[in-house]
């Protein structure tokens, strides 16, 4: 069974979870989508809404490409429709024209992380706030990038700093939980994600991350029950079935002895 793009994104809930699954455990909101830009309260939310608004937002951006708000809204529509490289390019141009706009730099740093430019993302995110006025959202984004780079202890220092500014912030707790999961500390990951889920402002993605971590520990029925809080029953069941199948395949692969290398055939002598 394979996920559709939509189903996979709901289960993985973050780029980091894909890395977690690839690491062979048994997948923050690690490049969090939160921004502090002046996105309209009536901005579209679903992928279909973003696709419907894409033309309008592009026209507004083309009319004034130096306007940070127009650039960020257009880039967010591009990201929502999986056009990550173009989104990063839009934000790069806008940040060149507005080098001191920290909100724009934060969005640009996250976009760089989404296209795998982690070192550059860290550099840009470092300019998006200052030591004397740290932004917990940027600290969380920096932690997410460090997790992507495999620097999990450094990442958790950033999450801890973010939580000192915004205690029990569910998006940071979710990232922290995924960081533990990436370090293969699944019990601590579960404990942290359960704390995230209990917060009043929790994001449904935190529950899906919790469902995945519970499933990675082999408790598939419980994982499916958690997933059903936000997904239709058949989709939750399909997600957990896929996870079970994937873990079974990985277990079989780990028990299969390596195949001996084939003997190389002698190469014919070249004629002069």
mmCIF file of C-alpha atoms in Angstrom:
data_model
loop_
_atom_site.group_PDB
_atom_site.id
_atom_site.type_symbol
_atom_site.label_atom_id
_atom_site.label_comp_id
_atom_site.label_asym_id
_atom_site.label_seq_id
_atom_site.Cartn_x
_atom_site.Cartn_y
_atom_site.Cartn_z
ATOM 1 C CA UNK A 1 0.000 0.000 0.000
ATOM 2 C CA UNK A 2 1.259 3.449 -0.845
ATOM 3 C CA UNK A 3 0.150 6.846 0.404
ATOM 4 C CA UNK A 4 -1.189 9.511 -1.858
ATOM 5 C CA UNK A 5 0.717 12.783 -1.507
ATOM 6 C CA UNK A 6 -2.038 14.168 0.722
ATOM 7 C CA UNK A 7 -2.195 11.094 2.955
ATOM 8 C CA UNK A 8 1.570 10.928 3.275
ATOM 9 C CA UNK A 9 1.791 14.578 4.239
ATOM 10 C CA UNK A 10 -0.838 14.105 6.911
ATOM 11 C CA UNK A 11 0.927 11.104 8.408
ATOM 12 C CA UNK A 12 4.431 12.478 8.215
ATOM 13 C CA UNK A 13 3.300 15.976 9.215
ATOM 14 C CA UNK A 14 6.800 17.287 8.690
ATOM 15 C CA UNK A 15 9.932 17.013 6.639
ATOM 16 C CA UNK A 16 11.798 15.668 9.643
ATOM 17 C CA UNK A 17 9.491 12.675 9.942
ATOM 18 C CA UNK A 18 10.459 11.616 6.453
ATOM 19 C CA UNK A 19 14.076 11.695 7.628
ATOM 20 C CA UNK A 20 13.076 9.737 10.734
ATOM 21 C CA UNK A 21 11.468 6.992 8.672
ATOM 22 C CA UNK A 22 14.413 6.903 6.288
ATOM 23 C CA UNK A 23 16.714 6.398 9.287
ATOM 24 C CA UNK A 24 14.973 3.057 9.930
ATOM 25 C CA UNK A 25 13.591 3.490 13.439
ATOM 26 C CA UNK A 26 11.924 0.369 15.215
ATOM 27 C CA UNK A 27 9.468 10.847 10.391
ATOM 28 C CA UNK A 28 9.571 18.872 12.691
ATOM 29 C CA UNK A 29 6.757 20.034 12.299
ATOM 30 C CA UNK A 30 10.382 20.796 12.208
ATOM 31 C CA UNK A 31 10.438 23.424 9.571
ATOM 32 C CA UNK A 32 7.327 24.905 11.062
ATOM 33 C CA UNK A 33 4.974 26.769 8.816
ATOM 34 C CA UNK A 34 4.304 29.452 11.403
ATOM 35 C CA UNK A 35 5.209 32.954 10.368
ATOM 36 C CA UNK A 36 4.925 36.308 12.008
ATOM 37 C CA UNK A 37 4.217 38.105 8.784
ATOM 38 C CA UNK A 38 1.145 40.158 8.000
ATOM 39 C CA UNK A 39 -0.797 37.305 6.413
ATOM 40 C CA UNK A 40 -4.452 38.217 6.247
ATOM 41 C CA UNK A 41 -6.722 36.533 8.769
ATOM 42 C CA UNK A 42 -8.877 35.543 5.810
ATOM 43 C CA UNK A 43 -5.927 33.932 4.007
ATOM 44 C CA UNK A 44 -6.698 30.570 2.389
ATOM 45 C CA UNK A 45 -5.933 27.486 4.441
ATOM 46 C CA UNK A 46 -6.412 24.290 2.430
ATOM 47 C CA UNK A 47 -4.288 23.330 -0.548
ATOM 48 C CA UNK A 48 -7.303 23.825 -2.817
ATOM 49 C CA UNK A 49 -7.828 27.310 -1.370
ATOM 50 C CA UNK A 50 -4.191 28.197 -1.935
ATOM 51 C CA UNK A 51 -4.344 26.932 -5.530
ATOM 52 C CA UNK A 52 -7.417 29.048 -6.120
ATOM 53 C CA UNK A 53 -5.672 32.124 -4.731
ATOM 54 C CA UNK A 54 -2.330 31.493 -6.425
ATOM 55 C CA UNK A 55 -3.029 33.649 -9.477
ATOM 56 C CA UNK A 56 -4.281 36.572 -7.421
ATOM 57 C CA UNK A 57 -1.315 36.425 -5.045
ATOM 58 C CA UNK A 58 1.119 36.137 -7.943
ATOM 59 C CA UNK A 59 -0.383 39.216 -9.596
ATOM 60 C CA UNK A 60 -0.079 41.192 -6.346
ATOM 61 C CA UNK A 61 3.545 40.110 -6.027
ATOM 62 C CA UNK A 62 4.399 40.941 -9.656
ATOM 63 C CA UNK A 63 2.861 44.383 -9.212
ATOM 64 C CA UNK A 64 5.178 45.109 -6.287
ATOM 65 C CA UNK A 65 7.892 42.446 -5.853
ATOM 66 C CA UNK A 66 9.664 44.499 -3.181
ATOM 67 C CA UNK A 67 6.664 44.435 -0.835
ATOM 68 C CA UNK A 68 7.485 41.916 1.943
ATOM 69 C CA UNK A 69 3.853 41.077 2.663
ATOM 70 C CA UNK A 70 3.053 40.356 -0.986
ATOM 71 C CA UNK A 71 6.200 38.232 -1.317
ATOM 72 C CA UNK A 72 5.457 36.215 1.812
ATOM 73 C CA UNK A 73 1.838 35.545 0.884
ATOM 74 C CA UNK A 74 2.784 34.489 -2.635
ATOM 75 C CA UNK A 75 5.608 32.302 -1.272
ATOM 76 C CA UNK A 76 3.228 30.685 1.201
ATOM 77 C CA UNK A 77 0.859 29.818 -1.634
ATOM 78 C CA UNK A 78 3.780 28.326 -3.560
ATOM 79 C CA UNK A 79 4.817 26.272 -0.537
ATOM 80 C CA UNK A 80 1.250 25.105 0.026
ATOM 81 C CA UNK A 81 1.191 23.840 -3.557
ATOM 82 C CA UNK A 82 4.605 22.153 -3.184
ATOM 83 C CA UNK A 83 6.518 24.656 -5.326
ATOM 84 C CA UNK A 84 9.280 24.981 -2.757
ATOM 85 C CA UNK A 85 12.160 26.046 -5.008
ATOM 86 C CA UNK A 86 10.156 28.897 -6.506
ATOM 87 C CA UNK A 87 9.000 29.976 -3.038
ATOM 88 C CA UNK A 88 12.613 30.194 -1.871
ATOM 89 C CA UNK A 89 13.518 32.230 -4.969
ATOM 90 C CA UNK A 90 10.675 34.695 -4.340
ATOM 91 C CA UNK A 91 11.721 35.181 -0.720
ATOM 92 C CA UNK A 92 15.370 35.509 -1.684
ATOM 93 C CA UNK A 93 14.629 38.428 -3.994
ATOM 94 C CA UNK A 94 12.399 40.095 -1.427
ATOM 95 C CA UNK A 95 15.023 39.703 1.319
ATOM 96 C CA UNK A 96 17.666 41.331 -0.896
ATOM 97 C CA UNK A 97 15.433 44.392 -1.123
ATOM 98 C CA UNK A 98 14.482 44.252 2.573
ATOM 99 C CA UNK A 99 17.612 42.987 4.354
ATOM 100 C CA UNK A 100 16.488 44.185 7.798
ATOM 101 C CA UNK A 101 12.984 42.715 7.733
ATOM 102 C CA UNK A 102 13.305 39.944 10.312
ATOM 103 C CA UNK A 103 9.889 38.436 9.576
ATOM 104 C CA UNK A 104 10.830 38.093 5.919
ATOM 105 C CA UNK A 105 14.206 36.598 6.834
ATOM 106 C CA UNK A 106 12.451 34.056 9.038
ATOM 107 C CA UNK A 107 10.220 32.983 6.157
ATOM 108 C CA UNK A 108 13.199 32.849 3.794
ATOM 109 C CA UNK A 109 15.210 30.725 6.237
ATOM 110 C CA UNK A 110 12.375 28.213 6.529
ATOM 111 C CA UNK A 111 12.023 28.090 2.739
ATOM 112 C CA UNK A 112 15.744 27.364 2.391
ATOM 113 C CA UNK A 113 15.406 24.479 4.823
ATOM 114 C CA UNK A 114 12.547 23.049 2.774
ATOM 115 C CA UNK A 115 14.806 22.800 -0.273
ATOM 116 C CA UNK A 116 17.633 21.236 1.718
ATOM 117 C CA UNK A 117 19.953 24.249 1.995
ATOM 118 C CA UNK A 118 20.480 23.784 5.706
ATOM 119 C CA UNK A 119 23.709 25.710 6.277
ATOM 120 C CA UNK A 120 22.332 28.713 4.389
ATOM 121 C CA UNK A 121 19.042 28.383 6.265
ATOM 122 C CA UNK A 122 20.854 28.548 9.611
ATOM 123 C CA UNK A 123 22.743 31.638 8.494
ATOM 124 C CA UNK A 124 19.567 33.430 7.407
ATOM 125 C CA UNK A 125 17.574 32.380 10.477
ATOM 126 C CA UNK A 126 20.386 33.656 12.675
ATOM 127 C CA UNK A 127 19.769 37.118 11.216
ATOM 128 C CA UNK A 128 16.005 36.881 11.763
ATOM 129 C CA UNK A 129 16.308 37.671 15.483
ATOM 130 C CA UNK A 130 18.920 38.919 17.923
ATOM 131 C CA UNK A 131 20.347 37.471 21.168
ATOM 132 C CA UNK A 132 18.849 40.320 23.188
ATOM 133 C CA UNK A 133 15.423 39.881 21.552
ATOM 134 C CA UNK A 134 15.098 36.188 20.666
ATOM 135 C CA UNK A 135 11.999 34.943 18.847
ATOM 136 C CA UNK A 136 10.769 31.534 19.991
ATOM 137 C CA UNK A 137 9.458 30.787 16.483
ATOM 138 C CA UNK A 138 12.897 31.351 14.990
ATOM 139 C CA UNK A 139 14.563 29.325 17.760
ATOM 140 C CA UNK A 140 12.194 26.461 16.955
ATOM 141 C CA UNK A 141 12.922 26.772 13.235
ATOM 142 C CA UNK A 142 16.666 26.765 13.942
ATOM 143 C CA UNK A 143 16.211 23.627 16.011
ATOM 144 C CA UNK A 144 14.309 22.032 13.151
ATOM 145 C CA UNK A 145 17.130 22.723 10.720
ATOM 146 C CA UNK A 146 19.700 21.315 13.156
ATOM 147 C CA UNK A 147 17.584 18.170 13.476
ATOM 148 C CA UNK A 148 17.600 17.847 9.690
ATOM 149 C CA UNK A 149 21.393 18.016 9.832
ATOM 150 C CA UNK A 150 21.553 15.282 12.462
ATOM 151 C CA UNK A 151 22.644 17.677 15.212
ATOM 152 C CA UNK A 152 19.918 16.621 17.631
ATOM 153 C CA UNK A 153 21.535 17.771 20.890
ATOM 154 C CA UNK A 154 22.097 21.244 19.444
ATOM 155 C CA UNK A 155 18.523 21.246 18.166
ATOM 156 C CA UNK A 156 17.135 20.473 21.604
ATOM 157 C CA UNK A 157 19.041 23.391 23.116
ATOM 158 C CA UNK A 158 17.152 25.671 20.726
ATOM 159 C CA UNK A 159 13.810 24.068 21.605
ATOM 160 C CA UNK A 160 14.568 24.466 25.316
ATOM 161 C CA UNK A 161 15.363 28.137 24.754
ATOM 162 C CA UNK A 162 12.120 28.575 22.804
ATOM 163 C CA UNK A 163 10.117 26.941 25.601
ATOM 164 C CA UNK A 164 11.611 29.331 28.151
ATOM 165 C CA UNK A 165 10.124 32.186 26.133
ATOM 166 C CA UNK A 166 6.845 30.444 25.328
ATOM 167 C CA UNK A 167 6.266 27.670 27.910
ATOM 168 C CA UNK A 168 4.351 24.600 26.736
ATOM 169 C CA UNK A 169 4.037 25.970 23.196
ATOM 170 C CA UNK A 170 2.639 22.909 21.354
ATOM 171 C CA UNK A 171 4.484 23.459 18.074
ATOM 172 C CA UNK A 172 7.828 23.582 19.910
ATOM 173 C CA UNK A 173 6.922 20.556 22.015
ATOM 174 C CA UNK A 174 6.004 18.730 18.810
ATOM 175 C CA UNK A 175 9.382 19.561 17.319
ATOM 176 C CA UNK A 176 11.122 18.488 20.508
ATOM 177 C CA UNK A 177 9.245 15.195 20.480
ATOM 178 C CA UNK A 178 10.298 14.546 16.904
ATOM 179 C CA UNK A 179 13.884 15.394 17.834
ATOM 180 C CA UNK A 180 13.815 12.643 20.456
ATOM 181 C CA UNK A 181 12.324 10.287 17.884
ATOM 182 C CA UNK A 182 15.101 11.084 15.437
ATOM 183 C CA UNK A 183 17.539 10.162 18.215
ATOM 184 C CA UNK A 184 15.654 6.838 18.570
ATOM 185 C CA UNK A 185 14.442 7.761 22.065
ATOM 186 C CA UNK A 186 10.843 6.816 21.373
ATOM 187 C CA UNK A 187 9.583 6.783 25.002
ATOM 188 C CA UNK A 188 10.768 10.368 25.523
ATOM 189 C CA UNK A 189 9.371 11.315 22.109
ATOM 190 C CA UNK A 190 5.977 9.906 23.107
ATOM 191 C CA UNK A 191 6.007 11.667 26.490
ATOM 192 C CA UNK A 192 6.818 15.015 24.876
ATOM 193 C CA UNK A 193 4.258 14.644 22.096
ATOM 194 C CA UNK A 194 1.559 13.696 24.598
ATOM 195 C CA UNK A 195 2.325 16.923 26.422
ATOM 196 C CA UNK A 196 2.026 18.811 23.120
ATOM 197 C CA UNK A 197 -1.331 17.196 22.361
ATOM 198 C CA UNK A 198 -2.733 18.235 25.756
ATOM 199 C CA UNK A 199 -2.140 21.937 25.116
ATOM 200 C CA UNK A 200 -5.224 24.040 24.258
ATOM 201 C CA UNK A 201 -3.667 25.443 21.050
ATOM 202 C CA UNK A 202 -2.307 22.137 19.780
ATOM 203 C CA UNK A 203 -2.091 21.502 16.051
ATOM 204 C CA UNK A 204 -3.642 18.315 14.587
ATOM 205 C CA UNK A 205 -0.193 17.506 13.226
ATOM 206 C CA UNK A 206 1.038 16.963 16.788
ATOM 207 C CA UNK A 207 -1.541 14.176 17.197
ATOM 208 C CA UNK A 208 -0.515 12.610 13.909
ATOM 209 C CA UNK A 209 3.124 12.757 15.017
ATOM 210 C CA UNK A 210 2.112 11.102 18.286
ATOM 211 C CA UNK A 211 0.218 8.420 16.378
ATOM 212 C CA UNK A 212 3.302 7.721 14.312
ATOM 213 C CA UNK A 213 5.622 7.495 17.330
ATOM 214 C CA UNK A 214 3.180 5.178 19.108
ATOM 215 C CA UNK A 215 2.964 3.069 15.946
ATOM 216 C CA UNK A 216 6.741 2.937 15.670
ATOM 217 C CA UNK A 217 6.690 1.210 19.055
ATOM 218 C CA UNK A 218 4.392 -1.471 17.689
ATOM 219 C CA UNK A 219 1.169 -0.286 19.368
ATOM 220 C CA UNK A 220 -0.765 -0.070 16.131
ATOM 221 C CA UNK A 221 -4.328 -0.147 17.477
ATOM 222 C CA UNK A 222 -3.583 2.700 19.876
ATOM 223 C CA UNK A 223 -1.846 4.622 17.089
ATOM 224 C CA UNK A 224 -4.880 4.242 14.826
ATOM 225 C CA UNK A 225 -7.172 5.440 17.621
ATOM 226 C CA UNK A 226 -5.064 8.599 18.022
ATOM 227 C CA UNK A 227 -4.973 9.199 14.272
ATOM 228 C CA UNK A 228 -8.763 8.997 14.044
ATOM 229 C CA UNK A 229 -9.107 12.192 16.065
ATOM 230 C CA UNK A 230 -8.276 14.190 12.930
ATOM 231 C CA UNK A 231 -8.595 11.764 10.008
ATOM 232 C CA UNK A 232 -11.476 9.758 8.563
ATOM 233 C CA UNK A 233 -11.450 6.206 10.000
ATOM 234 C CA UNK A 234 -10.497 4.595 6.684
ATOM 235 C CA UNK A 235 -7.610 6.996 6.172
ATOM 236 C CA UNK A 236 -6.310 6.522 9.704
ATOM 237 C CA UNK A 237 -6.479 2.752 9.226
ATOM 238 C CA UNK A 238 -4.670 2.988 5.888
ATOM 239 C CA UNK A 239 -1.906 5.104 7.392
ATOM 240 C CA UNK A 240 -1.263 2.697 10.249
ATOM 241 C CA UNK A 241 -1.473 -0.294 7.920
ATOM 242 C CA UNK A 242 1.194 1.305 5.766
ATOM 243 C CA UNK A 243 3.360 1.960 8.827
ATOM 244 C CA UNK A 244 2.947 -1.639 10.024
ATOM 245 C CA UNK A 245 3.881 -2.947 6.580
ATOM 246 C CA UNK A 246 6.904 -0.670 6.373
ATOM 247 C CA UNK A 247 8.199 -1.722 9.794
ATOM 248 C CA UNK A 248 7.674 -5.382 8.926
ATOM 249 C CA UNK A 249 9.682 -4.979 5.746
ATOM 250 C CA UNK A 250 12.491 -3.204 7.605
ATOM 251 C CA UNK A 251 12.555 -5.971 10.213
ATOM 252 C CA UNK A 252 12.861 -8.606 7.504
ATOM 253 C CA UNK A 253 15.625 -6.677 5.792
ATOM 254 C CA UNK A 254 17.591 -6.376 9.031
ATOM 255 C CA UNK A 255 17.423 -10.162 9.528
ATOM 256 C CA UNK A 256 18.501 -10.977 5.980
ATOM 257 C CA UNK A 257 22.236 -11.765 5.819
ATOM 258 C CA UNK A 258 24.158 -9.680 3.298
ATOM 259 C CA UNK A 259 24.581 -11.282 -0.070
ATOM 260 C CA UNK A 260 28.188 -12.149 -0.977
ATOM 261 C CA UNK A 261 29.699 -9.897 -3.569
ATOM 262 C CA UNK A 262 29.768 -11.432 -7.027
ATOM 263 C CA UNK A 263 33.219 -12.463 -8.210
ATOM 264 C CA UNK A 264 34.512 -10.019 -10.751
ATOM 265 C CA UNK A 265 35.118 -11.368 -14.210
ATOM 266 C CA UNK A 266 38.630 -10.990 -15.659
ATOM 267 C CA UNK A 267 38.792 -8.141 -18.097
ATOM 268 C CA UNK A 268 40.038 -8.966 -21.617
ATOM 269 C CA UNK A 269 43.459 -7.612 -22.465
ATOM 270 C CA UNK A 270 43.358 -4.559 -24.694
ATOM 271 C CA UNK A 271 45.051 -4.868 -28.034
ATOM 272 C CA UNK A 272 47.553 -2.183 -28.884
#
